Amino acid sequence: RGGVMEVLRFLKELNTEGSQEVLEKLLKFLKVHSERFNPRKVSKEISIFCEEKPMAVLEKLAFFLENHSLRELEKFERAVGKSFIRTIEYAANLFKNKKILTLSNSKTLLEVFRKAKPPVIFVLESHPGGEGKVLVESLRKMHLHAEPVEDLLAYRTLRMVDVCLVGADYVDESGNVLNKVGTTTLAILSKESKKPFFVVADPFKFGSKKLKDTNLFEVVPSELITAIITDPEGGTLC
């Protein structure tokens, strides 16, 4: 069977990806090695990873693997994919003509921007880590107008945009959001500047964990969030 903590090591190497991209890469890895791993062992390793980096979609995958084999992963993947696409399409319709400020790197945001094609997207560099630079490169490859912004210039940049839009690794039952460090500051600045602060998160990003700040992630209180945009049809597999 697979080596001890091999899945956990794989997850820890994904340092600049958002939770949706982490999920996609993990599913691909697991399908390639489906004959080698015990699903309950994989579930345990994912749960250990989520203690350090809470990601609701990975929590749901861990729960799924407690009762299913790795050969059944496509069932989970299809459910996530359908909900993800509906979320993207719904969100994209809201931001087609908006000048946007965001931060960090997110597959969800990348797909929203790909479909919405907003006139300009300002992206905070998002240190430590600098994941915002990764998002800018991806957006430019799509021929979208993306501009990197130093983190300390967030307040000044807010004067130039219509809205702030961020992704989420986790949304708890009270509507608090866990995302990259710097998100709460951006939410506070948005409120001060009277600019709407939106979060886009498909239903697989919602969970019941009690959220807390970590080294690279922080909790954004629900009162700072204008709205959380999600799959209008709702529902998840788990």
Coordinates of C-alpha atoms in Angstrom, one line a residue:
R1 CA 0.0 0.0 0.0
G2 CA 1.0 3.7 -0.2
G3 CA 3.8 4.9 2.0
V4 CA 3.1 6.5 5.4
M5 CA 1.9 10.1 5.1
E6 CA 2.5 10.2 1.3
V7 CA -0.8 12.0 0.7
L8 CA 0.0 14.5 3.5
R9 CA 3.4 15.2 2.0
F10 CA 1.8 15.8 -1.4
L11 CA -0.7 18.3 0.0
K12 CA 2.0 20.2 1.9
E13 CA 3.9 20.8 -1.3
L14 CA 0.9 22.8 -2.7
N15 CA 1.9 26.2 -1.4
T16 CA 0.5 28.8 -3.9
E17 CA -2.8 27.1 -4.9
G18 CA -6.2 27.9 -3.6
S19 CA -8.4 25.1 -2.2
Q20 CA -10.2 24.4 -5.5
E21 CA -6.9 23.8 -7.3
V22 CA -5.6 21.8 -4.3
L23 CA -8.6 19.5 -4.7
E24 CA -8.2 19.1 -8.4
K25 CA -4.5 18.2 -8.1
L26 CA -5.2 15.8 -5.2
L27 CA -7.9 14.0 -7.1
K28 CA -5.7 13.6 -10.0
F29 CA -2.9 12.2 -7.8
L30 CA -5.3 9.8 -6.0
K31 CA -6.7 8.5 -9.3
V32 CA -3.3 7.7 -10.6
H33 CA -2.4 5.8 -7.4
S34 CA -5.8 4.4 -6.6
E35 CA -4.5 0.9 -6.3
R36 CA -1.9 1.8 -3.8
F37 CA -3.8 3.7 -1.2
N38 CA -6.3 2.7 1.4
P39 CA -9.2 5.2 1.3
R40 CA -9.6 5.4 5.1
K41 CA -5.8 6.1 5.4
V42 CA -6.1 8.9 2.8
S43 CA -9.1 10.3 4.7
K44 CA -7.1 10.5 7.9
E45 CA -4.1 12.2 6.2
I46 CA -6.5 14.8 4.6
S47 CA -8.0 15.4 8.0
I48 CA -4.5 16.0 9.5
F49 CA -3.7 18.5 6.7
C50 CA -7.0 20.3 7.4
E51 CA -6.1 20.8 11.0
E52 CA -3.3 23.1 9.8
K53 CA -5.0 24.5 6.7
P54 CA -8.8 24.2 6.9
M55 CA -10.3 23.6 3.5
A56 CA -14.0 22.6 3.6
V57 CA -13.9 20.9 0.2
L58 CA -11.1 18.6 1.5
E59 CA -13.1 17.9 4.7
K60 CA -15.9 16.7 2.5
L61 CA -13.6 14.6 0.4
A62 CA -12.2 13.0 3.6
F63 CA -15.8 12.2 4.8
F64 CA -16.6 10.7 1.3
L65 CA -13.5 8.4 1.5
E66 CA -14.6 7.0 4.9
N67 CA -17.4 5.2 3.0
H68 CA -16.2 4.9 -0.6
S69 CA -13.3 3.5 -2.5
L70 CA -10.8 5.5 -4.5
R71 CA -12.4 4.0 -7.6
E72 CA -15.5 6.0 -6.8
L73 CA -13.7 9.4 -6.8
E74 CA -15.4 10.4 -10.0
K75 CA -18.7 10.6 -8.3
F76 CA -17.3 13.2 -5.9
E77 CA -15.5 15.0 -8.7
R78 CA -18.7 15.3 -10.8
A79 CA -20.7 16.7 -7.9
V80 CA -18.0 19.3 -7.1
G81 CA -17.6 20.2 -10.8
K82 CA -21.3 20.8 -11.4
S83 CA -21.6 23.0 -8.3
F84 CA -18.4 24.9 -9.2
I85 CA -19.6 25.6 -12.7
R86 CA -22.9 26.9 -11.5
T87 CA -21.2 29.1 -8.9
I88 CA -18.9 30.5 -11.5
E89 CA -21.6 31.3 -14.0
Y90 CA -23.8 33.0 -11.4
A91 CA -20.9 35.1 -10.1
A92 CA -19.6 36.1 -13.5
N93 CA -22.9 37.7 -14.4
L94 CA -22.5 40.0 -11.5
F95 CA -19.1 41.4 -12.3
K96 CA -18.9 41.8 -16.1
N97 CA -18.5 45.6 -16.1
K98 CA -16.9 46.1 -12.7
K99 CA -13.4 47.2 -11.8
I100 CA -12.3 44.8 -9.2
L101 CA -9.7 44.5 -6.4
T102 CA -8.8 41.1 -5.2
L103 CA -5.9 39.2 -3.5
S104 CA -4.0 35.9 -3.4
N105 CA -4.5 33.1 -6.0
S106 CA -7.8 31.3 -6.5
K107 CA -9.0 28.9 -9.3
T108 CA -12.5 30.1 -8.4
L109 CA -11.7 33.7 -9.0
L110 CA -9.7 32.9 -12.1
E111 CA -12.7 31.2 -13.7
V112 CA -15.0 34.0 -12.6
F113 CA -12.8 36.5 -14.3
R114 CA -12.3 34.4 -17.4
K115 CA -16.1 34.3 -17.9
A116 CA -16.9 37.9 -16.7
K117 CA -14.0 39.6 -18.5
P118 CA -14.1 42.7 -16.3
P119 CA -12.4 45.9 -17.6
V120 CA -9.6 45.7 -15.0
I121 CA -8.5 43.5 -12.1
F122 CA -6.2 44.8 -9.5
V123 CA -4.5 42.0 -7.5
L124 CA -2.7 42.5 -4.2
E125 CA 0.6 40.7 -4.2
S126 CA -0.5 38.9 -1.0
H127 CA 2.7 38.5 1.1
P128 CA 3.9 36.3 2.6
G129 CA 3.9 34.0 -0.3
G130 CA 3.1 36.5 -3.1
E131 CA 0.4 34.3 -4.5
G132 CA -1.2 37.4 -6.1
K133 CA 1.6 37.4 -8.7
V134 CA 0.6 33.9 -9.7
L135 CA -3.0 35.0 -10.3
V136 CA -1.9 38.1 -12.3
E137 CA 0.3 35.8 -14.6
S138 CA -2.7 33.5 -15.2
L139 CA -5.0 36.4 -16.0
R140 CA -2.6 37.9 -18.4
K141 CA -2.3 34.6 -20.2
M142 CA -6.1 34.9 -20.8
H143 CA -5.4 38.4 -22.2
L144 CA -7.3 40.0 -19.3
H145 CA -6.2 43.4 -17.9
A146 CA -4.6 42.5 -14.6
E147 CA -2.4 44.7 -12.5
P148 CA -0.3 43.6 -9.5
V149 CA -0.6 45.9 -6.5
E150 CA 1.7 46.2 -3.5
D151 CA -0.1 45.2 -0.4
L152 CA 0.4 48.6 1.3
L153 CA -1.3 50.3 -1.6
A154 CA -4.7 48.5 -1.0
Y155 CA -6.4 51.6 0.4
R156 CA -5.3 53.9 -2.4
T157 CA -6.3 51.3 -5.0
L158 CA -9.8 51.0 -3.6
R159 CA -10.6 54.5 -4.9
M160 CA -10.1 53.1 -8.4
V161 CA -12.5 50.1 -8.2
D162 CA -16.2 49.3 -8.0
V163 CA -15.9 46.2 -5.7
C164 CA -13.7 43.9 -3.9
L165 CA -14.0 40.2 -4.7
V166 CA -12.2 37.4 -2.9
G167 CA -12.3 33.6 -2.7
A168 CA -12.6 31.4 0.4
D169 CA -11.0 28.2 1.7
Y170 CA -13.8 27.8 4.3
V171 CA -17.1 29.4 5.2
D172 CA -18.5 28.5 8.6
E173 CA -22.1 28.3 9.8
S174 CA -22.2 31.9 10.8
G175 CA -20.9 33.2 7.5
N176 CA -17.4 33.9 8.7
V177 CA -14.8 33.2 6.0
L178 CA -11.3 31.8 6.2
N179 CA -8.9 33.1 3.5
K180 CA -5.3 34.2 3.0
V181 CA -3.8 36.6 5.5
G182 CA -4.6 40.2 4.5
T183 CA -8.2 39.5 3.6
T184 CA -9.6 40.9 6.8
T185 CA -7.6 44.1 6.4
L186 CA -8.9 44.4 2.8
A187 CA -12.5 43.9 4.1
I188 CA -12.0 46.6 6.8
L189 CA -10.6 49.0 4.2
S190 CA -13.5 48.3 1.8
K191 CA -16.0 49.1 4.5
E192 CA -14.2 52.3 5.3
S193 CA -14.1 53.2 1.6
K194 CA -17.8 52.2 1.2
K195 CA -17.0 49.6 -1.4
P196 CA -18.9 46.3 -1.5
F197 CA -16.8 43.3 -0.3
F198 CA -18.0 40.0 -1.9
V199 CA -16.8 36.4 -1.4
V200 CA -17.4 33.8 -4.0
A201 CA -17.5 30.2 -2.7
D202 CA -19.3 27.1 -4.0
P203 CA -21.3 25.0 -1.5
F204 CA -18.4 22.6 -1.0
K205 CA -16.5 25.4 0.7
F206 CA -19.1 25.6 3.5
G207 CA -18.6 23.6 6.7
S208 CA -19.2 23.5 10.5
K209 CA -15.6 23.8 11.8
K210 CA -15.0 26.6 14.4
L211 CA -12.5 28.8 12.5
K212 CA -9.4 30.3 13.9
D213 CA -6.4 32.3 12.5
T214 CA -3.3 30.4 11.4
N215 CA 0.1 31.6 10.2
L216 CA -1.1 32.1 6.6
F217 CA -4.9 32.2 7.0
E218 CA -7.3 34.4 8.9
V219 CA -11.0 34.7 9.7
V220 CA -13.0 37.4 8.1
P221 CA -16.0 38.2 10.3
S222 CA -19.4 38.0 8.5
E223 CA -20.3 41.6 9.4
L224 CA -17.5 42.8 7.1
I225 CA -18.8 40.8 4.1
T226 CA -21.5 42.3 1.8
A227 CA -22.5 38.9 0.5
I228 CA -21.3 35.4 -0.2
I229 CA -21.9 34.4 -3.8
T230 CA -22.5 30.7 -4.3
D231 CA -24.3 28.1 -6.4
P232 CA -27.9 29.3 -6.6
E233 CA -29.1 25.6 -6.7
G234 CA -27.2 24.8 -3.5
G235 CA -26.5 21.4 -2.2
T236 CA -23.4 19.1 -1.9
L237 CA -22.7 15.4 -2.1
C238 CA -21.8 15.1 1.6

